[in-house]
XYZ file of C-alpha atoms in Angstrom:
541
model
C -6.576 27.598 1.867
C -7.621 29.998 -0.873
C -5.131 31.214 -3.467
C -4.887 34.607 -1.732
C -4.261 32.977 1.627
C -1.533 30.772 0.176
C 0.105 33.772 -1.510
C 0.008 35.743 1.755
C 1.515 32.811 3.684
C 4.324 32.407 1.153
C 5.182 36.108 1.343
C 5.237 36.194 5.141
C 7.163 32.930 5.313
C 9.796 34.459 3.018
C 9.984 37.518 5.285
C 10.526 35.337 8.337
C 13.163 33.232 6.580
C 14.936 36.347 5.338
C 15.070 37.667 8.919
C 16.571 34.354 10.093
C 19.160 34.481 7.305
C 20.064 38.064 8.184
C 20.522 37.025 11.812
C 23.106 34.335 10.987
C 24.807 36.626 8.444
C 25.322 39.219 11.183
C 26.618 36.464 13.472
C 29.241 35.563 10.863
C 30.191 39.209 10.429
C 30.520 39.470 14.199
C 32.901 36.509 14.261
C 35.031 38.122 11.550
C 34.971 41.415 13.471
C 36.053 39.767 16.719
C 38.915 38.074 14.903
C 40.177 41.519 13.844
C 39.574 43.085 17.264
C 36.493 45.106 16.232
C 33.165 45.028 18.139
C 30.571 42.537 16.885
C 27.116 43.798 15.807
C 24.120 42.913 17.964
C 21.887 40.112 16.681
C 18.247 41.107 16.106
C 15.525 38.763 17.447
C 13.350 36.917 14.979
C 10.048 38.683 14.226
C 6.840 37.496 15.850
C 4.275 36.777 13.153
C 0.649 35.849 13.749
C 0.661 33.391 10.892
C -1.440 30.240 10.555
C 0.073 27.828 9.845
C 3.283 29.186 11.408
C 6.354 29.913 9.275
C 8.059 26.761 7.993
C 11.140 27.346 10.167
C 9.013 27.571 13.329
C 7.090 24.410 12.427
C 10.309 22.518 11.660
C 11.861 23.505 14.996
C 8.745 22.414 16.867
C 8.500 19.021 15.153
C 12.156 18.120 15.681
C 12.624 19.868 19.033
C 15.500 22.117 17.904
C 17.211 24.488 20.309
C 17.911 28.109 19.350
C 21.523 27.220 18.485
C 20.430 24.217 16.379
C 17.924 26.444 14.602
C 20.557 29.044 13.746
C 23.020 26.378 12.614
C 20.385 24.822 10.337
C 19.523 28.261 8.905
C 23.228 28.888 8.293
C 23.593 25.634 6.346
C 20.410 26.232 4.340
C 21.322 29.886 3.806
C 24.428 28.992 1.822
C 22.032 27.436 -0.722
C 19.565 30.339 -0.618
C 21.743 33.456 -0.204
C 25.009 33.805 -2.128
C 26.402 36.330 0.355
C 26.475 33.772 3.167
C 29.134 31.645 1.453
C 31.414 34.675 1.273
C 30.608 35.513 4.903
C 31.611 31.967 5.920
C 34.942 32.299 4.111
C 35.568 35.660 5.802
C 34.688 34.276 9.231
C 37.044 31.323 8.635
C 39.724 33.722 7.473
C 40.241 31.407 4.484
C 38.801 32.090 0.994
C 39.053 28.349 0.229
C 36.458 27.516 2.910
C 33.178 29.189 1.828
C 31.034 26.760 3.808
C 29.804 26.375 7.381
C 31.473 24.025 9.861
C 30.791 23.012 13.438
C 33.819 24.968 14.635
C 32.520 28.115 12.928
C 29.026 27.623 14.351
C 30.319 27.042 17.891
C 32.359 30.245 17.677
C 29.917 32.523 15.846
C 26.378 31.564 16.895
C 24.886 32.403 20.304
C 23.861 29.804 22.912
C 26.190 27.219 21.378
C 26.280 23.738 22.940
C 28.325 20.694 22.007
C 25.334 18.308 22.170
C 24.070 19.769 18.905
C 26.886 18.182 16.879
C 26.664 14.652 18.328
C 25.173 11.784 16.258
C 22.264 11.608 18.705
C 21.555 15.326 18.423
C 18.471 16.305 16.469
C 20.356 17.759 13.492
C 22.300 14.588 12.726
C 19.825 12.010 14.062
C 17.071 13.328 11.799
C 19.481 13.882 8.889
C 18.643 17.575 8.728
C 22.276 18.374 7.959
C 24.916 16.318 6.199
C 28.642 16.161 6.903
C 31.189 16.398 4.127
C 34.600 14.680 4.116
C 37.278 15.979 6.468
C 39.996 14.740 8.786
C 38.224 16.199 11.852
C 34.602 16.476 12.908
C 34.567 20.207 13.633
C 36.192 21.139 10.312
C 33.836 19.007 8.164
C 31.850 21.005 5.587
C 28.159 21.123 6.494
C 25.184 21.340 4.179
C 21.472 21.274 4.832
C 19.444 18.390 3.470
C 17.813 19.237 0.160
C 14.373 18.417 1.634
C 14.959 20.882 4.490
C 15.860 23.651 2.046
C 12.720 22.958 0.020
C 10.591 22.882 3.165
C 11.908 26.208 4.477
C 10.837 28.017 1.314
C 7.403 26.375 1.439
C 7.843 23.485 -1.023
C 6.949 19.997 0.256
C 8.838 17.165 -1.452
C 10.069 13.761 -0.315
C 13.681 12.725 -0.685
C 14.313 11.421 -4.203
C 15.609 8.153 -2.727
C 12.211 7.641 -1.111
C 10.338 8.577 -4.263
C 11.753 5.429 -5.883
C 10.154 3.294 -3.163
C 6.924 4.896 -1.956
C 3.804 6.103 -3.720
C 1.300 8.678 -2.445
C -2.189 7.390 -1.669
C -4.971 9.925 -2.122
C -7.959 9.757 0.242
C -11.098 8.359 -1.403
C -13.947 10.655 -2.368
C -16.248 8.485 -0.270
C -15.758 5.482 1.975
C -18.090 2.519 2.189
C -20.220 2.356 5.355
C -18.666 -0.973 6.364
C -15.194 0.616 6.166
C -16.092 4.019 7.607
C -16.499 2.623 11.116
C -13.113 0.916 10.845
C -11.448 4.154 9.715
C -12.960 5.914 12.731
C -11.525 3.178 14.945
C -8.035 3.883 13.579
C -8.544 7.572 14.355
C -9.547 6.729 17.944
C -6.549 4.446 18.487
C -4.036 7.002 17.260
C -5.723 9.952 18.959
C -5.656 8.066 22.276
C -1.846 7.782 22.046
C -1.639 11.449 23.196
C 1.907 12.117 22.044
C 3.206 8.653 22.929
C 4.032 5.847 20.504
C 1.057 5.139 18.270
C 0.173 1.458 17.770
C 0.846 -0.236 14.458
C -2.492 -0.831 12.721
C -2.568 -4.170 10.908
C -5.161 -4.289 8.146
C -5.808 -7.936 7.344
C -8.178 -9.725 4.986
C -8.651 -9.964 1.236
C -9.609 -6.417 0.210
C -6.303 -4.917 -0.918
C -7.676 -1.689 -2.419
C -10.202 -1.449 0.398
C -7.328 -1.373 2.897
C -5.653 1.482 1.063
C -8.878 3.480 0.903
C -9.569 2.892 4.596
C -6.020 3.852 5.591
C -6.046 7.008 3.444
C -9.416 8.101 4.852
C -8.250 7.607 8.453
C -5.029 9.537 7.810
C -6.926 12.383 6.161
C -9.129 12.675 9.263
C -5.954 13.057 11.348
C -4.376 15.616 9.010
C -1.803 13.126 7.725
C -0.831 12.288 4.172
C -0.332 8.615 3.304
C 2.361 6.853 1.293
C 2.406 3.160 0.407
C 5.555 1.026 0.304
C 5.627 -2.465 -1.200
C 7.581 -4.626 1.258
C 9.164 -6.505 -1.642
C 10.938 -3.306 -2.711
C 12.748 -2.845 0.596
C 16.553 -3.114 0.482
C 17.808 -6.203 2.269
C 21.262 -5.025 3.353
C 21.242 -3.513 6.880
C 23.085 -0.335 5.819
C 20.682 0.441 2.970
C 17.674 -0.358 5.159
C 18.998 2.052 7.814
C 19.175 4.810 5.201
C 15.581 4.207 4.077
C 14.387 4.105 7.682
C 16.169 7.339 8.593
C 15.017 9.196 5.490
C 11.411 8.137 5.958
C 11.295 9.078 9.648
C 12.694 12.523 8.822
C 10.401 13.209 5.871
C 7.353 11.725 7.613
C 7.927 14.046 10.571
C 8.601 16.985 8.279
C 5.528 16.488 6.097
C 3.156 14.834 8.622
C 2.871 11.568 6.722
C 1.990 7.968 7.610
C 3.353 4.825 5.958
C 1.296 1.925 4.648
C 3.583 -1.123 4.355
C 2.087 -3.492 1.782
C 2.938 -7.065 2.827
C 0.293 -8.735 0.643
C 2.858 -10.654 -1.427
C 5.466 -11.009 1.306
C 4.872 -14.700 1.956
C 6.043 -15.452 -1.584
C 9.243 -13.422 -1.071
C 12.559 -14.860 0.052
C 13.713 -14.912 3.663
C 15.892 -11.796 3.383
C 12.963 -9.742 2.138
C 10.786 -10.955 5.004
C 13.501 -10.123 7.545
C 13.887 -6.617 6.083
C 10.139 -6.002 6.425
C 10.121 -7.342 9.988
C 13.046 -5.073 10.889
C 11.323 -2.021 9.432
C 8.078 -2.745 11.292
C 9.914 -3.205 14.594
C 12.169 -0.154 14.324
C 10.104 2.482 12.575
C 8.702 5.150 14.870
C 5.626 7.056 13.828
C 2.334 6.310 12.122
C 2.527 2.878 10.481
C -0.149 0.703 8.915
C 0.536 -2.820 7.634
C -1.607 -4.394 4.902
C -1.453 -8.181 4.727
C -3.712 -11.183 4.494
C -2.708 -12.457 7.951
C -1.345 -10.482 10.930
C 2.416 -9.997 10.803
C 4.596 -10.780 13.840
C 5.812 -7.561 15.475
C 8.553 -6.971 18.026
C 8.835 -4.002 20.326
C 5.731 -2.088 19.216
C 2.100 -2.315 20.272
C -0.244 -3.283 17.467
C -3.954 -3.590 16.777
C -5.692 -5.527 14.007
C -8.660 -4.778 11.761
C -10.104 -7.375 9.400
C -10.935 -5.509 6.171
C -13.062 -7.252 3.580
C -14.291 -6.324 0.137
C -17.560 -4.364 -0.094
C -20.651 -6.231 1.009
C -23.227 -7.356 -1.546
C -25.563 -4.378 -1.109
C -22.617 -1.973 -1.127
C -21.340 -3.417 -4.405
C -24.746 -2.953 -6.011
C -24.858 0.660 -4.817
C -21.339 1.253 -6.162
C -22.324 -0.114 -9.565
C -25.387 2.100 -9.742
C -23.382 5.182 -8.783
C -20.485 4.392 -11.138
C -22.692 3.678 -14.170
C -24.933 6.701 -13.623
C -27.799 6.945 -16.149
C -26.630 3.722 -17.839
C -27.537 1.730 -14.715
C -31.201 1.683 -15.765
C -30.270 -0.384 -18.833
C -29.118 -3.318 -16.715
C -32.732 -4.013 -15.721
C -32.006 -5.481 -12.319
C -28.959 -7.524 -13.379
C -26.853 -6.158 -10.548
C -27.628 -9.116 -8.266
C -26.237 -11.605 -10.792
C -23.260 -9.337 -11.494
C -22.363 -9.043 -7.800
C -22.934 -12.753 -7.216
C -20.369 -13.575 -9.898
C -17.732 -10.842 -9.469
C -16.536 -10.004 -5.960
C -14.798 -6.711 -6.761
C -13.581 -3.884 -4.556
C -14.741 -0.290 -4.926
C -11.845 0.922 -7.091
C -12.105 -2.017 -9.512
C -15.855 -1.460 -9.843
C -15.272 2.186 -10.747
C -12.616 1.266 -13.332
C -14.826 -1.432 -14.873
C -17.795 0.970 -14.973
C -15.630 3.611 -16.653
C -14.606 1.118 -19.355
C -18.237 0.092 -19.838
C -19.336 3.731 -20.252
C -16.689 4.254 -22.938
C -17.965 1.227 -24.875
C -21.640 2.106 -24.530
C -23.558 2.653 -27.773
C -27.288 3.111 -28.431
C -27.543 -0.500 -29.646
C -25.148 -2.129 -27.156
C -26.328 -4.683 -24.613
C -25.133 -2.907 -21.486
C -25.468 -6.025 -19.388
C -23.021 -7.849 -21.654
C -20.703 -4.816 -21.879
C -20.474 -4.475 -18.081
C -20.020 -8.232 -17.687
C -17.079 -8.257 -20.113
C -15.522 -5.228 -18.398
C -15.649 -7.133 -15.109
C -13.978 -10.165 -16.674
C -11.112 -8.033 -17.959
C -10.552 -6.319 -14.605
C -10.796 -9.487 -12.523
C -8.385 -11.630 -14.522
C -5.248 -9.610 -13.707
C -4.141 -11.580 -10.649
C -4.998 -15.021 -12.031
C -2.986 -14.535 -15.221
C 0.228 -14.899 -13.192
C -0.893 -18.075 -11.439
C -2.743 -20.153 -14.035
C -3.186 -20.571 -17.790
C -6.237 -18.862 -19.225
C -8.021 -20.898 -21.887
C -10.105 -18.942 -24.372
C -13.217 -21.136 -24.769
C -13.949 -21.868 -28.394
C -16.148 -24.969 -28.115
C -19.942 -24.850 -27.999
C -22.654 -27.387 -27.267
C -22.606 -28.624 -30.852
C -18.917 -29.507 -30.524
C -19.513 -31.755 -27.531
C -20.364 -35.389 -28.296
C -21.759 -37.002 -25.129
C -24.564 -39.318 -24.073
C -27.784 -37.484 -23.176
C -27.422 -38.102 -19.426
C -24.003 -36.439 -19.239
C -25.133 -33.589 -21.483
C -28.161 -33.001 -19.229
C -25.870 -32.899 -16.189
C -23.728 -30.188 -17.842
C -26.865 -28.152 -18.588
C -27.864 -28.482 -14.930
C -24.431 -27.242 -13.837
C -24.751 -24.176 -16.092
C -28.271 -23.487 -14.826
C -27.212 -23.741 -11.194
C -24.314 -21.316 -11.678
C -26.559 -18.885 -13.584
C -29.367 -18.929 -10.986
C -27.313 -18.954 -7.803
C -27.922 -15.245 -7.118
C -31.662 -15.945 -6.904
C -31.214 -18.999 -4.678
C -28.566 -17.631 -2.339
C -29.560 -13.952 -2.116
C -33.240 -13.598 -3.083
C -34.304 -16.815 -1.343
C -31.887 -16.263 1.544
C -29.972 -19.546 1.517
C -26.616 -17.724 1.773
C -27.557 -16.458 5.242
C -27.455 -20.032 6.571
C -23.731 -20.470 5.962
C -20.816 -19.136 3.947
C -19.431 -22.516 2.881
C -20.601 -24.625 -0.005
C -21.925 -21.686 -2.035
C -19.915 -22.693 -5.093
C -19.915 -25.848 -7.186
C -17.423 -28.666 -7.641
C -17.712 -31.035 -10.600
C -15.612 -34.131 -11.245
C -14.994 -34.998 -14.904
C -13.643 -38.530 -15.098
C -12.683 -40.515 -18.169
C -9.873 -41.609 -20.407
C -7.809 -39.133 -22.396
C -9.695 -37.658 -25.340
C -13.217 -38.195 -24.030
C -13.929 -34.462 -23.813
C -13.248 -33.414 -20.218
C -11.437 -30.178 -21.121
C -13.888 -29.526 -23.955
C -16.789 -29.842 -21.501
C -15.135 -27.212 -19.277
C -14.741 -24.937 -22.300
C -18.407 -25.375 -23.192
C -19.471 -24.337 -19.683
C -17.174 -21.283 -19.758
C -18.539 -20.304 -23.181
C -22.136 -20.774 -22.061
C -21.691 -18.778 -18.835
C -19.412 -16.072 -20.352
C -16.745 -16.762 -17.736
C -12.987 -17.104 -17.885
C -11.574 -20.619 -17.759
C -8.229 -21.175 -16.075
C -6.232 -24.376 -16.178
C -4.233 -24.842 -12.976
C -0.624 -25.638 -13.781
C 0.277 -28.396 -11.324
C 3.998 -27.822 -11.836
C 3.554 -24.313 -10.441
C 1.374 -25.474 -7.549
C 2.851 -28.695 -6.195
C 6.049 -28.212 -4.202
C 8.329 -30.643 -2.428
C 8.737 -28.155 0.420
C 6.370 -28.532 3.360
C 3.586 -25.938 3.331
C 4.448 -24.464 -0.070
C 1.732 -26.370 -1.956
C -0.913 -24.964 0.401
C 0.449 -21.430 -0.076
C 0.342 -21.795 -3.851
C -3.218 -23.128 -3.737
C -4.286 -20.270 -1.508
C -2.935 -17.702 -3.957
C -4.840 -19.367 -6.795
C -8.160 -19.471 -4.936
C -7.757 -15.949 -3.516
C -7.120 -14.546 -6.991
C -10.047 -16.494 -8.438
C -12.478 -15.171 -5.812
C -12.656 -11.776 -7.521
C -13.913 -13.134 -10.821
C -15.563 -16.393 -9.859
C -13.654 -17.874 -12.813
C -14.018 -21.540 -13.684
C -10.980 -23.411 -12.339
C -9.892 -26.513 -14.230
C -7.590 -28.861 -12.322
C -6.365 -30.848 -15.314
C -4.738 -34.219 -14.595
C -5.832 -33.681 -11.007
C -4.708 -37.098 -9.784
C -1.488 -35.443 -8.590
C -3.440 -33.263 -6.169
C -6.660 -35.101 -5.385
C -6.236 -38.411 -3.686
C -7.795 -40.509 -0.999
C -6.377 -39.683 2.423
C -4.294 -42.675 3.361
C -3.250 -44.273 6.613
C -0.406 -42.301 8.184
C 2.728 -44.440 8.311
C 5.372 -41.696 8.167
C 5.694 -37.919 7.947
C 5.285 -37.964 4.153
C 1.819 -39.515 4.486
C 0.875 -36.972 7.127
C 1.789 -33.960 5.000
C 0.212 -35.472 1.882
C -3.055 -35.813 3.808
C -2.771 -32.200 4.957
C -2.473 -31.033 1.349
C -5.560 -32.989 0.283
C -7.539 -31.717 3.280
C -6.574 -28.118 2.616
C -7.517 -28.385 -1.050
C -10.936 -29.826 -0.218
C -11.526 -27.038 2.332
C -10.715 -24.329 -0.208
C -12.906 -25.928 -2.861
C -15.788 -26.019 -0.406
C -15.346 -22.321 0.330
C -14.844 -21.244 -3.287
C -17.804 -19.249 -4.655
C -17.286 -20.245 -8.255
C -17.216 -23.435 -10.290
C -14.245 -25.785 -10.005
């Protein structure tokens, strides 16, 4: 809407709200008059405005299904905050100056079309937390106040409850969506549109592209006229009472502001059992538009769900993103995009951030290829820093004392890593299979013979990060935990194609032995899983 249209809507919304406040004020005066034996004034109907969108009060009543009595009661509670004369009118209607607040007993006596269902816990006003009850010995004499969010909404200000603001973050729709993700966003729109007023299915966004999932979800919600907020599942309260509060507040505010929730379960498998149970409870109980972002589909109870596998941008899409993000500077890379994309598997947002950093560092004499490469290294190392030890390579070829055969082998390794974009993409070998596109090298020898130094030399030569895998943080005595830890390491390394150094690897790599008991069986599983991940890793291990 234009500024003039917004101003006109605000003015007419205020007029409509003022008429609603005047209506309940007259109802209170009528109650006071009846108590003294005088005739009560007639209540005027609310004005009919041809306003688009409708006044906030009309929209609120439609979304929560409020009756005329519930509407007037809500206006009465909100009016005490907005109009100082209503508090005095409440005290006069009560016949008690010490009670300048609305109560259920006052509403039942003063407002037309009163019905007892409106004050039950299952009634819309209390179920949706539109009004709050103060302390009292009886239900009907409890002080009533409108929720702060309802008061803001009625005057045209949209704001989430401050308790939710500590947990959720708004997700803005992307300026543009990648072609491979656009079709998936349209599929979400079709699924939710087909619900036709019924329960919408939970959309599970699985795969590795975390930022891609957010962009896809935000684009789909924008198409449906919904805003999107993201909630990290690890921040959920674990006590049932606190979780109930979060659930109730979100359902109210989501209905009020037409918002969808993206529950981020990416790191949930590393959380404790209570955190996982809290997330499962939220997914099962929450009603409304819900998307779940995780690597693998989450088990759901009681709600229909659909799954979309969302991956990072494809190779050609990444090259296009780089060219767009770098602008005129892209011409200085002289066709280096293929090698850049072959090494760094970044999502759209990370590419834009890295390109922005590269533009800031650009100078007339700078090697833009090197500048962009270093920007990618910085952006891609964030996740790995928490899982492994980064070694800053300081050794060069002159520092490495080896026989000529071993030195030649190291040069061949560096050449193969450097030229893999040509072999896999230009020559088309990558189309024949997705496994075995990386390299695995075994450095064997006694302590002090230069194994770690050789890894440093390769990292220095290839301008790549080198990470030493801390076996104490990977190997676990609990069944399945070692595999989970390894998966997190390899998943984080996929973005940067960093060189992974499994130092003192005898603890992990071993010959699969004959199974004599359960310990042998699970030890073999760990070795098999590690070999599978190394085969699928794009970089050098």
